[in-house]
XYZ file of C-alpha atoms in Angstrom:
787
model
C 25.509 -43.983 33.282
C 22.765 -41.755 31.883
C 24.202 -39.592 29.053
C 23.414 -35.862 29.112
C 22.520 -36.080 25.430
C 19.256 -37.745 26.447
C 18.118 -34.409 27.856
C 19.234 -32.384 24.854
C 15.742 -32.164 23.455
C 14.621 -30.196 26.497
C 17.198 -27.463 26.033
C 17.788 -27.346 22.299
C 15.875 -24.695 20.371
C 16.143 -23.631 16.757
C 19.179 -21.342 16.358
C 16.949 -18.536 15.077
C 15.048 -18.435 18.375
C 18.126 -17.120 20.168
C 17.244 -13.578 19.083
C 14.271 -13.703 21.457
C 16.409 -14.805 24.413
C 17.735 -11.910 26.497
C 20.907 -12.275 28.501
C 19.082 -13.418 31.626
C 17.371 -16.232 29.740
C 20.694 -17.291 28.279
C 22.308 -17.214 31.736
C 19.392 -19.167 33.181
C 19.761 -21.703 30.399
C 23.405 -22.313 31.252
C 22.525 -22.564 34.941
C 19.868 -25.184 34.213
C 22.418 -27.152 32.217
C 24.768 -27.091 35.219
C 21.947 -28.155 37.535
C 20.986 -30.901 35.140
C 24.570 -32.182 35.126
C 24.534 -32.241 38.952
C 21.343 -34.269 38.927
C 22.521 -36.648 36.227
C 25.852 -37.145 38.041
C 24.078 -37.932 41.312
C 21.656 -40.318 39.592
C 24.561 -42.080 37.951
C 26.252 -42.585 41.330
C 23.012 -43.882 42.784
C 22.762 -46.516 40.103
C 26.386 -47.625 39.852
C 27.601 -47.661 43.507
C 26.452 -49.089 46.820
C 23.944 -46.821 48.467
C 24.461 -47.747 52.136
C 26.604 -50.102 54.298
C 25.270 -51.304 57.656
C 26.848 -53.163 60.644
C 25.129 -54.611 63.720
C 25.182 -52.372 66.777
C 26.069 -53.830 70.238
C 24.584 -50.909 72.094
C 21.843 -52.061 74.486
C 18.314 -51.483 73.262
C 17.397 -49.269 76.250
C 20.246 -46.864 75.435
C 19.869 -46.851 71.662
C 17.525 -43.887 71.507
C 19.966 -41.759 73.488
C 23.133 -42.762 71.687
C 23.730 -41.803 68.049
C 25.283 -44.230 65.670
C 29.085 -44.195 65.931
C 29.188 -42.819 69.530
C 29.585 -44.959 72.677
C 27.006 -44.783 75.413
C 28.033 -42.676 78.406
C 27.601 -45.513 80.899
C 30.332 -47.634 79.331
C 32.805 -45.096 77.970
C 35.112 -44.526 80.997
C 37.558 -47.432 80.650
C 40.031 -47.883 77.820
C 40.157 -51.599 78.441
C 36.510 -51.777 77.463
C 37.442 -50.104 74.218
C 40.055 -52.713 73.514
C 37.561 -55.453 74.252
C 35.039 -53.985 71.798
C 37.488 -53.663 68.944
C 37.483 -56.327 66.298
C 34.025 -57.663 67.078
C 32.860 -60.645 65.103
C 29.246 -60.517 63.936
C 29.044 -63.872 62.200
C 26.726 -62.549 59.402
C 26.989 -63.781 55.906
C 26.889 -61.723 52.714
C 23.197 -62.253 52.054
C 22.298 -61.005 55.525
C 24.419 -57.844 55.008
C 22.753 -57.217 51.646
C 19.344 -57.726 53.215
C 20.079 -55.319 56.063
C 21.591 -52.717 53.658
C 18.502 -52.682 51.495
C 16.103 -52.694 54.405
C 17.845 -49.877 56.266
C 18.171 -47.825 53.050
C 14.435 -47.934 52.598
C 13.416 -47.379 56.214
C 16.137 -45.474 58.031
C 17.562 -43.115 55.363
C 15.757 -39.732 55.077
C 13.820 -39.276 51.846
C 15.760 -36.096 50.936
C 19.106 -37.863 51.169
C 17.673 -40.809 49.304
C 16.073 -38.944 46.365
C 18.205 -35.779 46.204
C 19.675 -36.389 42.691
C 16.303 -37.310 41.272
C 14.758 -34.175 42.729
C 17.483 -32.101 41.124
C 16.740 -33.620 37.711
C 12.990 -33.149 38.089
C 13.307 -29.550 39.248
C 15.718 -28.727 36.456
C 13.409 -30.204 33.838
C 10.557 -28.116 35.215
C 12.736 -25.009 34.936
C 13.556 -25.913 31.347
C 9.908 -26.421 30.493
C 8.977 -23.086 32.089
C 11.720 -21.300 30.164
C 10.815 -22.679 26.726
C 7.070 -23.162 27.166
C 6.147 -20.062 25.167
C 8.246 -21.377 22.274
C 6.097 -24.531 22.219
C 2.593 -23.339 23.125
C 0.451 -23.268 19.918
C -0.999 -19.818 20.621
C 2.455 -18.225 20.871
C 4.771 -20.450 18.864
C 3.029 -19.661 15.584
C 3.513 -15.918 16.093
C 7.104 -16.349 17.221
C 8.018 -18.578 14.263
C 6.363 -16.168 11.845
C 8.129 -13.200 13.427
C 11.526 -14.907 13.404
C 11.056 -15.858 9.762
C 10.123 -12.325 8.713
C 12.835 -10.790 10.895
C 15.545 -12.902 9.308
C 14.378 -12.064 5.788
C 14.158 -8.360 6.588
C 17.646 -8.403 8.130
C 19.207 -10.119 5.101
C 17.166 -8.325 2.424
C 19.257 -6.315 -0.059
C 16.588 -3.622 0.105
C 17.346 -3.035 3.804
C 20.979 -2.400 2.976
C 20.051 -0.128 0.090
C 17.542 1.896 2.108
C 20.012 2.487 4.951
C 22.792 3.237 2.484
C 20.662 5.870 0.779
C 20.267 7.620 4.112
C 24.012 7.716 4.658
C 24.402 8.727 1.026
C 22.109 11.702 1.513
C 24.182 12.826 4.497
C 27.341 12.410 2.451
C 25.779 14.327 -0.385
C 25.000 17.272 1.899
C 28.676 17.480 2.844
C 29.993 16.930 -0.650
C 27.718 19.598 -2.094
C 29.539 22.307 -0.193
C 32.929 21.026 -1.373
C 31.740 20.916 -4.950
C 30.405 24.443 -4.803
C 33.795 25.654 -3.587
C 35.535 23.825 -6.423
C 33.228 25.379 -9.019
C 33.769 28.883 -7.722
C 37.541 28.476 -7.747
C 37.672 26.877 -11.170
C 37.198 30.142 -12.971
C 40.641 31.587 -12.197
C 43.055 29.811 -14.513
C 42.959 26.945 -16.898
C 45.462 25.083 -14.782
C 43.328 25.369 -11.695
C 40.382 23.967 -13.649
C 42.318 20.797 -14.305
C 43.312 20.487 -10.700
C 39.807 20.983 -9.388
C 37.925 18.901 -11.929
C 39.098 15.553 -10.654
C 38.228 16.162 -6.984
C 34.865 17.389 -8.142
C 34.181 14.102 -9.868
C 35.217 12.161 -6.817
C 33.025 14.229 -4.507
C 29.966 14.021 -6.692
C 30.202 10.264 -7.058
C 27.327 8.687 -5.094
C 28.071 6.060 -2.475
C 28.163 2.505 -3.648
C 24.693 1.070 -3.161
C 23.696 -2.465 -3.913
C 21.512 -2.535 -6.972
C 18.402 -4.647 -6.776
C 17.440 -6.894 -9.604
C 13.794 -7.479 -10.435
C 13.556 -10.677 -8.371
C 15.005 -9.056 -5.249
C 12.666 -6.121 -5.667
C 9.641 -8.424 -5.843
C 10.835 -10.286 -2.758
C 11.198 -7.019 -0.832
C 7.731 -5.984 -1.980
C 6.318 -9.255 -0.646
C 8.124 -8.627 2.661
C 6.361 -5.289 3.048
C 2.992 -7.015 2.643
C 3.944 -9.726 5.150
C 5.081 -7.176 7.727
C 1.830 -5.226 7.333
C -0.349 -8.297 7.806
C 1.785 -9.598 10.681
C 1.625 -6.249 12.445
C -2.170 -6.108 12.183
C -2.437 -9.673 13.459
C 0.004 -9.387 16.374
C -0.929 -5.930 17.623
C -4.461 -7.126 18.331
C -3.471 -9.007 21.537
C -0.833 -9.517 24.194
C -0.712 -13.296 24.576
C 3.088 -13.400 24.184
C 3.586 -10.782 26.876
C 1.117 -12.506 29.213
C 2.595 -15.950 28.648
C 6.133 -14.702 29.314
C 5.018 -13.097 32.589
C 3.198 -16.231 33.679
C 6.136 -18.523 33.053
C 8.467 -16.085 34.832
C 6.164 -15.898 37.866
C 5.970 -19.689 37.874
C 9.775 -19.905 37.847
C 9.996 -17.489 40.780
C 7.479 -19.506 42.793
C 9.314 -22.694 41.920
C 12.622 -21.111 42.919
C 11.296 -20.019 46.313
C 9.786 -23.441 47.025
C 12.982 -25.286 46.051
C 15.203 -22.919 47.996
C 13.136 -23.179 51.181
C 12.815 -26.948 51.381
C 16.403 -27.542 50.276
C 17.740 -25.271 53.017
C 15.575 -27.079 55.550
C 16.384 -30.646 54.514
C 19.987 -30.347 53.409
C 21.159 -31.206 56.933
C 19.365 -34.548 56.601
C 22.195 -35.721 54.395
C 24.418 -37.353 57.086
C 27.303 -39.804 56.816
C 26.173 -42.087 59.734
C 22.596 -43.311 60.001
C 21.133 -45.300 62.936
C 18.866 -48.097 61.820
C 16.489 -50.066 64.076
C 14.577 -52.926 62.484
C 12.955 -56.038 63.887
C 15.225 -58.617 62.236
C 16.553 -60.417 65.353
C 14.981 -63.666 64.223
C 16.771 -63.456 60.909
C 20.098 -61.874 61.730
C 20.285 -61.993 65.488
C 20.467 -58.142 65.671
C 17.829 -55.415 65.834
C 20.057 -52.312 65.880
C 22.450 -51.314 63.121
C 24.824 -48.485 62.425
C 24.871 -47.544 58.721
C 27.232 -45.553 56.554
C 25.642 -43.478 53.722
C 28.549 -43.806 51.320
C 27.674 -40.778 49.122
C 26.596 -38.452 51.895
C 29.712 -36.261 51.743
C 29.488 -35.967 47.956
C 25.751 -35.321 48.005
C 26.206 -32.633 50.636
C 28.690 -30.820 48.402
C 26.454 -31.283 45.373
C 23.525 -29.939 47.374
C 25.543 -26.873 48.300
C 26.423 -26.296 44.634
C 22.836 -26.927 43.603
C 21.459 -24.428 46.111
C 23.999 -21.862 44.915
C 22.884 -22.348 41.290
C 19.248 -22.120 42.337
C 19.965 -18.828 44.095
C 21.618 -17.381 40.986
C 18.777 -18.713 38.869
C 16.282 -17.104 41.211
C 18.056 -13.771 40.994
C 17.743 -13.840 37.184
C 14.030 -14.575 37.550
C 13.583 -11.699 39.978
C 15.450 -9.371 37.639
C 13.197 -10.549 34.803
C 10.122 -9.638 36.839
C 11.634 -6.226 37.571
C 12.299 -5.712 33.857
C 8.784 -6.822 32.926
C 6.972 -4.498 35.287
C 9.402 -1.595 35.450
C 9.403 -0.792 31.705
C 6.409 -0.223 29.344
C 7.043 -3.319 27.273
C 3.682 -3.128 25.500
C 4.792 -0.004 23.651
C 7.820 0.350 21.409
C 9.056 3.617 19.958
C 11.285 3.933 16.911
C 12.198 7.502 17.843
C 15.944 6.930 17.709
C 15.661 4.958 14.464
C 13.615 7.753 12.898
C 16.247 10.306 13.835
C 19.088 8.132 12.611
C 17.579 7.003 9.307
C 15.536 10.072 8.463
C 12.434 7.927 7.876
C 10.073 9.985 9.958
C 7.019 7.884 9.150
C 8.134 4.709 10.959
C 5.181 4.056 13.303
C 5.431 3.064 16.942
C 4.011 -0.378 17.725
C 2.266 -1.908 20.700
C 1.231 -5.145 22.446
C 2.985 -8.373 21.424
C 4.722 -6.709 18.492
C 6.323 -4.180 20.833
C 7.224 -6.876 23.376
C 9.105 -8.966 20.812
C 11.015 -5.906 19.616
C 12.054 -5.157 23.212
C 13.398 -8.699 23.459
C 15.196 -8.252 20.133
C 16.911 -5.139 21.485
C 18.318 -7.209 24.334
C 19.947 -9.435 21.729
C 21.009 -6.824 19.147
C 19.335 -3.473 18.462
C 20.525 -3.644 14.848
C 17.729 -6.131 14.168
C 15.083 -3.583 15.151
C 16.748 -0.891 13.073
C 16.817 -3.016 9.941
C 13.338 -4.343 10.613
C 12.001 -0.786 10.934
C 12.794 -0.186 7.263
C 9.846 -2.431 6.387
C 7.478 -0.468 8.620
C 8.122 2.776 6.763
C 5.732 3.829 4.019
C 8.453 6.075 2.643
C 10.731 3.073 2.299
C 7.924 1.091 0.685
C 7.239 3.875 -1.784
C 10.941 3.979 -2.654
C 10.894 0.259 -3.309
C 7.759 0.548 -5.425
C 9.445 3.305 -7.339
C 12.514 1.159 -7.926
C 10.420 -1.800 -9.107
C 8.431 0.548 -11.286
C 11.596 1.851 -12.891
C 12.728 -1.704 -13.543
C 9.428 -2.528 -15.223
C 8.995 0.673 -17.224
C 12.264 1.247 -18.981
C 12.720 4.265 -21.269
C 12.543 1.954 -24.295
C 9.186 0.556 -23.161
C 7.797 4.024 -22.523
C 8.887 5.239 -25.946
C 6.750 2.505 -27.474
C 3.704 4.097 -25.833
C 4.361 7.521 -27.319
C 1.659 8.517 -29.838
C 0.635 11.560 -31.814
C -2.680 12.982 -30.605
C -5.257 14.840 -32.670
C -3.232 18.035 -32.512
C -0.067 16.317 -33.694
C 1.620 16.407 -30.299
C 3.677 13.570 -28.832
C 1.532 12.165 -26.020
C 2.400 9.660 -23.297
C -0.590 8.149 -21.493
C -0.105 6.041 -18.355
C -3.045 4.449 -16.592
C -3.509 2.557 -13.290
C 0.145 2.246 -12.342
C 1.251 1.953 -8.688
C 3.289 5.104 -9.160
C 4.993 7.333 -11.692
C 8.198 5.823 -13.138
C 11.230 8.071 -12.901
C 12.159 6.901 -16.380
C 9.328 9.062 -17.762
C 11.501 12.111 -17.255
C 14.189 10.690 -19.499
C 11.882 11.170 -22.513
C 12.574 14.830 -23.121
C 10.499 14.801 -26.323
C 7.166 14.420 -24.475
C 4.721 17.253 -25.187
C 1.585 15.860 -23.530
C 1.674 13.783 -20.328
C -1.573 12.059 -19.356
C -1.711 10.288 -15.990
C -4.844 8.378 -14.987
C -5.649 6.513 -11.750
C -2.107 6.809 -10.394
C -2.042 7.502 -6.658
C 0.305 9.707 -4.676
C 2.362 11.245 -7.438
C 5.273 13.420 -6.415
C 7.095 15.006 -9.311
C 10.882 14.757 -8.811
C 13.370 17.479 -9.706
C 14.124 15.550 -12.917
C 10.812 16.913 -14.237
C 12.887 19.796 -15.586
C 14.187 17.421 -18.288
C 10.790 17.549 -20.069
C 11.637 20.761 -21.853
C 8.868 20.297 -24.463
C 6.052 19.569 -22.033
C 3.024 21.803 -22.680
C 0.022 19.787 -21.494
C -0.531 17.783 -18.301
C -3.555 15.612 -17.439
C -4.160 14.342 -13.905
C -7.205 12.077 -13.954
C -7.881 10.754 -10.459
C -4.174 11.138 -9.873
C -3.386 13.439 -6.931
C 0.023 14.992 -7.442
C 2.480 16.915 -5.293
C 4.824 19.385 -6.879
C 8.015 20.520 -5.126
C 8.861 24.179 -5.483
C 11.759 23.560 -7.863
C 9.511 21.605 -10.219
C 6.741 24.186 -9.837
C 9.092 26.939 -10.986
C 9.886 24.870 -14.058
C 6.219 24.253 -14.965
C 5.027 27.743 -14.087
C 6.312 29.283 -17.301
C 5.879 26.274 -19.595
C 2.552 24.535 -19.109
C -0.215 25.726 -21.433
C -2.928 23.131 -20.787
C -3.879 21.319 -17.554
C -6.666 18.763 -17.091
C -7.598 17.663 -13.575
C -10.271 15.121 -12.677
C -10.972 14.276 -9.029
C -13.816 13.333 -6.687
C -14.323 16.876 -5.358
C -13.033 20.170 -6.651
C -11.450 20.906 -3.296
C -8.950 18.153 -4.143
C -7.555 20.108 -7.078
C -3.891 20.789 -6.255
C -3.356 24.419 -5.314
C -0.196 24.627 -7.383
C -2.367 24.400 -10.515
C -3.654 27.936 -9.884
C -0.111 29.237 -9.727
C 0.780 28.284 -13.303
C 0.835 31.803 -14.664
C 1.380 30.723 -18.296
C -1.712 28.507 -18.291
C -4.044 29.059 -21.249
C -6.445 26.120 -20.860
C -7.760 24.646 -17.619
C -10.133 21.683 -17.493
C -11.521 20.750 -14.062
C -13.861 17.870 -13.277
C -15.228 16.991 -9.848
C -18.167 17.476 -7.517
C -18.753 20.685 -5.630
C -18.808 20.402 -1.825
C -22.101 20.664 0.021
C -21.533 24.433 0.361
C -20.158 26.295 -2.582
C -18.114 28.533 -0.320
C -15.989 25.572 0.685
C -14.555 25.337 -2.811
C -11.870 27.815 -1.865
C -9.541 26.342 -4.465
C -11.444 28.031 -7.272
C -10.890 31.436 -5.717
C -7.355 31.281 -7.064
C -8.569 31.352 -10.659
C -8.147 35.110 -10.717
C -4.373 34.579 -10.555
C -4.403 32.974 -14.010
C -4.004 36.137 -16.049
C -3.375 34.355 -19.369
C -6.211 31.835 -19.073
C -8.286 31.745 -22.253
C -10.261 28.517 -21.910
C -11.943 27.155 -18.780
C -13.852 23.873 -18.640
C -15.698 23.013 -15.434
C -17.534 19.712 -15.107
C -19.349 19.549 -11.798
C -22.765 19.838 -10.137
C -22.793 23.522 -9.246
C -26.122 25.302 -8.690
C -24.759 28.578 -9.984
C -21.788 29.840 -11.893
C -18.961 30.048 -9.324
C -18.123 33.703 -8.595
C -14.456 32.858 -9.050
C -15.151 32.142 -12.725
C -16.187 35.724 -13.328
C -12.902 36.897 -11.809
C -11.207 35.891 -15.049
C -13.885 37.611 -17.137
C -11.529 40.122 -18.666
C -9.510 37.599 -20.649
C -11.590 34.387 -20.774
C -12.511 33.438 -24.337
C -14.008 29.983 -23.875
C -16.157 28.678 -20.994
C -17.560 25.170 -20.745
C -19.898 24.194 -17.900
C -20.904 20.509 -17.793
C -23.338 20.012 -14.928
C -24.186 16.337 -15.554
C -27.928 16.959 -15.240
C -27.827 19.095 -12.080
C -29.904 22.239 -12.550
C -27.959 25.448 -12.977
C -30.117 28.149 -11.386
C -28.074 31.325 -11.405
C -26.380 32.520 -14.578
C -26.321 36.297 -14.104
C -22.571 36.176 -13.586
C -22.141 35.326 -17.263
C -22.824 38.928 -18.182
C -19.342 39.847 -16.980
C -17.694 37.593 -19.553
C -17.693 40.267 -22.230
C -14.755 38.759 -24.129
C -16.251 35.278 -24.244
C -16.276 33.692 -27.702
C -17.382 30.136 -26.946
C -19.894 29.059 -24.312
C -20.974 25.517 -23.474
C -23.814 24.916 -21.003
C -24.139 21.158 -21.228
C -26.429 19.108 -18.964
C -27.387 22.140 -16.870
C -31.117 21.371 -16.643
C -32.065 24.535 -18.556
C -35.678 24.874 -19.685
C -35.191 28.134 -21.539
C -32.242 29.878 -23.097
C -30.669 32.035 -20.331
C -31.105 35.783 -20.880
C -27.580 36.385 -19.636
C -26.295 34.764 -22.833
C -27.761 37.531 -24.997
C -25.449 40.055 -23.338
C -22.350 38.321 -24.664
C -21.772 40.450 -27.722
C -18.492 38.732 -28.613
C -20.038 35.264 -28.526
C -19.329 33.168 -31.611
C -20.394 29.682 -30.548
C -23.108 28.540 -28.116
C -23.682 24.918 -27.127
C -26.795 24.026 -25.071
C -26.594 20.273 -25.399
C -28.416 17.879 -23.035
C -30.812 20.359 -21.436
C -34.608 20.462 -21.113
C -35.344 23.078 -23.749
C -38.899 22.829 -25.118
C -39.263 26.271 -26.608
C -36.667 28.542 -28.147
C -38.788 31.671 -28.623
C -35.941 33.684 -27.094
C -33.885 32.918 -30.171
C -34.820 36.354 -31.534
C -32.562 37.944 -28.920
C -29.568 36.331 -30.558
C -29.639 39.128 -33.136
C -27.719 41.149 -30.520
C -24.952 38.533 -30.703
C -23.856 39.665 -34.108
C -20.786 37.426 -34.148
C -22.686 34.217 -33.385
C -21.905 31.663 -36.104
C -22.531 28.326 -34.362
C -25.660 27.411 -32.409
C -25.976 23.933 -30.927
C -29.419 23.116 -29.565
C -29.117 19.338 -29.909
C -30.218 16.676 -27.450
C -33.179 18.665 -26.075
C -36.990 18.458 -26.348
C -37.628 21.228 -28.872
C -40.914 20.699 -30.738
C -40.793 23.593 -33.207
C -38.499 26.304 -34.497
C -39.889 29.862 -34.385
C -40.169 31.834 -37.608
C -37.982 34.682 -36.410
C -34.960 32.428 -36.709
C -34.538 34.217 -40.038
C -33.109 37.145 -38.054
C -29.912 35.163 -37.434
C -28.328 36.167 -40.700
C -24.782 35.400 -39.624
C -25.466 31.843 -38.446
C -23.252 29.292 -40.195
C -23.801 26.112 -38.187
C -27.097 25.000 -36.643
C -27.431 21.770 -34.677
C -31.003 20.646 -33.933
C -30.527 16.884 -33.824
C -32.076 14.621 -31.154
C -35.156 16.804 -30.600
C -38.898 16.411 -31.326
C -39.221 18.412 -34.537
C -41.871 17.325 -37.044
C -41.562 20.248 -39.436
C -39.041 22.922 -40.282
C -40.255 26.484 -40.931
C -39.389 27.854 -44.382
C -37.861 30.863 -42.581
C -34.933 28.711 -41.516
C -33.753 28.835 -45.106
C -33.346 32.613 -44.873
C -30.245 32.041 -42.772
C -28.351 32.246 -45.987
C -24.897 31.817 -44.442
C -25.675 28.338 -43.141
C -22.934 25.897 -44.057
C -24.048 23.079 -41.728
C -27.574 22.038 -40.791
C -28.082 19.002 -38.590
C -31.712 17.980 -37.958
C -31.148 14.245 -37.644
C -32.913 12.090 -35.031
C -36.207 13.985 -35.182
C -39.670 13.274 -36.671
C -39.463 15.295 -39.881
C -41.735 14.177 -42.710
C -40.568 16.717 -45.273
C -38.092 19.472 -45.975
C -39.168 23.007 -46.972
C -38.931 23.792 -50.685
C -37.110 26.996 -49.814
C -34.036 24.886 -49.028
C -32.642 25.935 -52.406
C -31.939 29.361 -50.885
C -29.152 27.830 -48.804
C -26.538 28.160 -51.484
C -23.700 27.995 -48.960
C -24.921 24.740 -47.433
C -22.153 22.111 -47.377
C -23.349 19.641 -44.754
C -26.960 18.484 -44.361
C -27.901 15.727 -41.910
C -31.523 14.524 -41.898
C -30.966 10.858 -41.069
C -33.224 9.059 -38.584
C -36.378 10.982 -39.566
C -39.564 10.050 -41.479
C -38.867 11.625 -44.872
C -40.762 9.990 -47.726
C -39.448 12.243 -50.480
C -36.900 14.952 -51.078
C -37.778 18.302 -52.648
C -36.137 18.816 -56.024
C -35.003 22.223 -54.800
C -32.508 20.453 -52.520
C -30.353 19.619 -55.504
C -29.869 23.314 -56.277
C -27.511 23.502 -53.298
C -24.463 23.083 -55.435
C -21.928 23.288 -52.566
C -23.261 20.230 -50.737
C -20.431 17.898 -49.763
C -22.148 15.742 -47.171
C -25.748 14.576 -47.445
C -26.934 12.187 -44.752
C -30.346 10.653 -45.577
C -30.062 7.321 -43.821
C -32.890 5.614 -41.948
C -35.820 7.471 -43.446
C -38.790 6.285 -45.595
C -37.429 7.286 -49.000
C -38.694 5.201 -51.926
C -36.436 6.693 -54.560
C -33.573 9.056 -55.076
C -34.026 11.731 -57.727
C -31.661 11.570 -60.747
C -31.028 15.268 -60.091
C -28.503 14.171 -57.553
C -26.087 14.266 -60.459
C -26.046 18.062 -60.172
C -24.196 17.807 -56.840
C -20.711 17.741 -58.257
C -18.975 18.461 -54.928
C -20.790 15.660 -53.088
C -18.245 13.364 -51.408
C -20.359 11.601 -48.770
C -23.875 10.253 -49.275
C -25.700 8.105 -46.742
C -28.760 6.178 -47.939
C -28.723 3.086 -45.736
C -31.954 2.170 -43.943
C -34.467 3.490 -46.516
C -36.976 1.797 -48.833
C -35.031 2.265 -52.017
C -35.354 -0.387 -54.690
C -32.618 0.944 -56.919
C -30.074 3.712 -57.177
C -30.092 6.155 -60.094
C -27.359 5.706 -62.680
C -26.728 9.421 -62.460
C -24.739 8.848 -59.273
C -21.845 8.183 -61.599
C -21.898 11.846 -62.629
C -21.137 12.985 -59.071
C -17.449 13.532 -59.642
C -16.457 13.712 -55.977
C -18.433 10.661 -54.811
C -16.490 7.425 -54.400
C -17.474 4.032 -53.084
C -15.950 4.780 -49.682
C -18.229 7.843 -49.368
C -21.416 6.026 -50.387
C -23.150 4.360 -47.442
C -25.819 2.070 -48.841
C -26.867 -1.579 -48.760
C -24.547 -3.843 -50.711
C -27.392 -5.135 -52.899
C -28.328 -1.633 -54.030
C -24.739 -0.842 -54.813
C -24.376 -3.994 -56.856
C -27.494 -2.934 -58.806
C -25.642 -0.016 -60.313
C -24.265 -0.458 -63.810
C -20.776 -1.875 -63.941
C -19.303 1.234 -65.546
C -20.757 3.388 -62.756
C -19.279 1.131 -60.112
C -15.923 1.074 -61.831
C -15.916 4.854 -61.982
C -16.755 5.140 -58.274
C -14.098 2.600 -57.326
C -11.376 4.472 -59.120
C -8.835 6.102 -56.847
């Protein structure tokens, strides 16, 4: 007997594959097992029992064709005595002759359908099995199916799936509990007793639903699942090989079903119990006609009936499958119901093979698709990233990053993180929050815990601010710094911070200035005192002049782009500080001279060659700081002496070769920086600068210093490095307040001993070659090294 277990390999699939088998495939699988058992049973009977039994026929040869086996010819059937004479006939054949005739008649007289029926059943059933499971084995489809089943199982069992779905139900529960809590709070004000009664229910209501907490390992595994699902979706949605292969194998099964049904119905009547056999064996057995009994004909006929019935049912499942395939849009799958149920409105619809597999999954259990959809949602992924981020950046770790900035404020700087940790808002002591290269920031309601926050920096970090958080920041933030690719990307909520005093914006202007509609909201900032704009604008944005009435400091960094129109600056009558850095200016703008309240002007990194207009600065009577550094200025006009109130003058990194004596008539100068030029000497009138405290002439070509320089008794910093000085005058001892002296990079052979008489000069403030320092007398060095 052939055991059914031998055919197990044709039907057995991995248990996980069952999720891709709809009910009709499962039914068809059971039907094929039943058909296989019919075939195996018939084959077993064929092997173990006699196939056919034959006896010689005494019917005359001429009447044999008219008389079936087992019926008497009509010419001899009228007399009962003849029947008695024919009973108990002796054939005188031995066993070998019977065996010979049985085999010979089986091969020649028995119809092929009756002969091979069980084998046909087995072969047909195996073909059905192959057609059903072919797409599980074909290399082009099996790899996708195995990958999908693997991911599906992990997504279904992932703790993050349970947590994400639980949070949805928790939010619904929270909406209901909020109303109950509000009622309890209102009623709690009546009596002290009622407060006790209502406090406990309030605690119970406010308690969040139990949600499985993820450890760090589970969070990383869920993060990896999101990446796998993304890559798998991109790969599978490109084609429809799974859908096509399933249709092809279904069509093949239908064709096979029709062919089997037709020929079985036609040939089933060929299975007969009595078979007439005519063979030329008279020389061997003495008979040529035999009447044979097909011993299994009755059983085979019943098995054939059962087999045809199973084939019909199998065919109906195949026809229903075709109806299902072509009646429904299986190449598109919508998560509409899942989106409504879970509240994750960003779950995308899928198509092609991805959609087809999800349709099959729904036939097994729609819960799989629902749990799998969690890993298609960007909202869910962002929640997971946020959870992992909170695990990584604990409050203790963030506190270690807190530092005091230059203004003595507690600053927290976070750079290039996948998101903003919620734990940041547990550090209520933060005063300055600096976020750099952090994408898609959404400030949570817990932002209100940062009660000391005054400054916020968003450097390439787009941020969304809910209304509740905006209300909190609106009256607290004093300083905001935003850096983005284009100024149109500046969040609009920034211009609604009515308590803002400083605003620093950096980004490119659009092709048309009018498109920068964001800046039009600057006029809403009534308390704004300082505005810094780093861009590539061709003119001062009109929106800047809208805040002219109260703006005190304006900084325009144009990064080399030429600023053509500056007439709007005339409106900034209250302006105290103005920076026009890298604006491609070739002359000092006339609009600047109208700023009567101006105290500081910075024209760094422009193309200034001449500063003849400097005379007009006498109208800016409050101007105390003038920065003309990093330009191409070749000379300073004599009428600079008109700037009597000037206290700081920066002329470094220019092309000056001489300084006019008239510069020394700016008697209020406290700082003069002419370093990085080509000066060969200093004017002797420098002694007039009795208020001079800082003089920088390093990186020039000075060969000697005028003795008059040492009459500037208030000098604290004297930078003479990298010149051509051969000696330093002993009169340096008269500079009692000198605390910093730079001499490195000159041609000095020795230092004067009188340096020891400079009471404020210590070793740390003396920048000179080590050899020259060691050349000083020991007592001088000891004095300078004293604390």
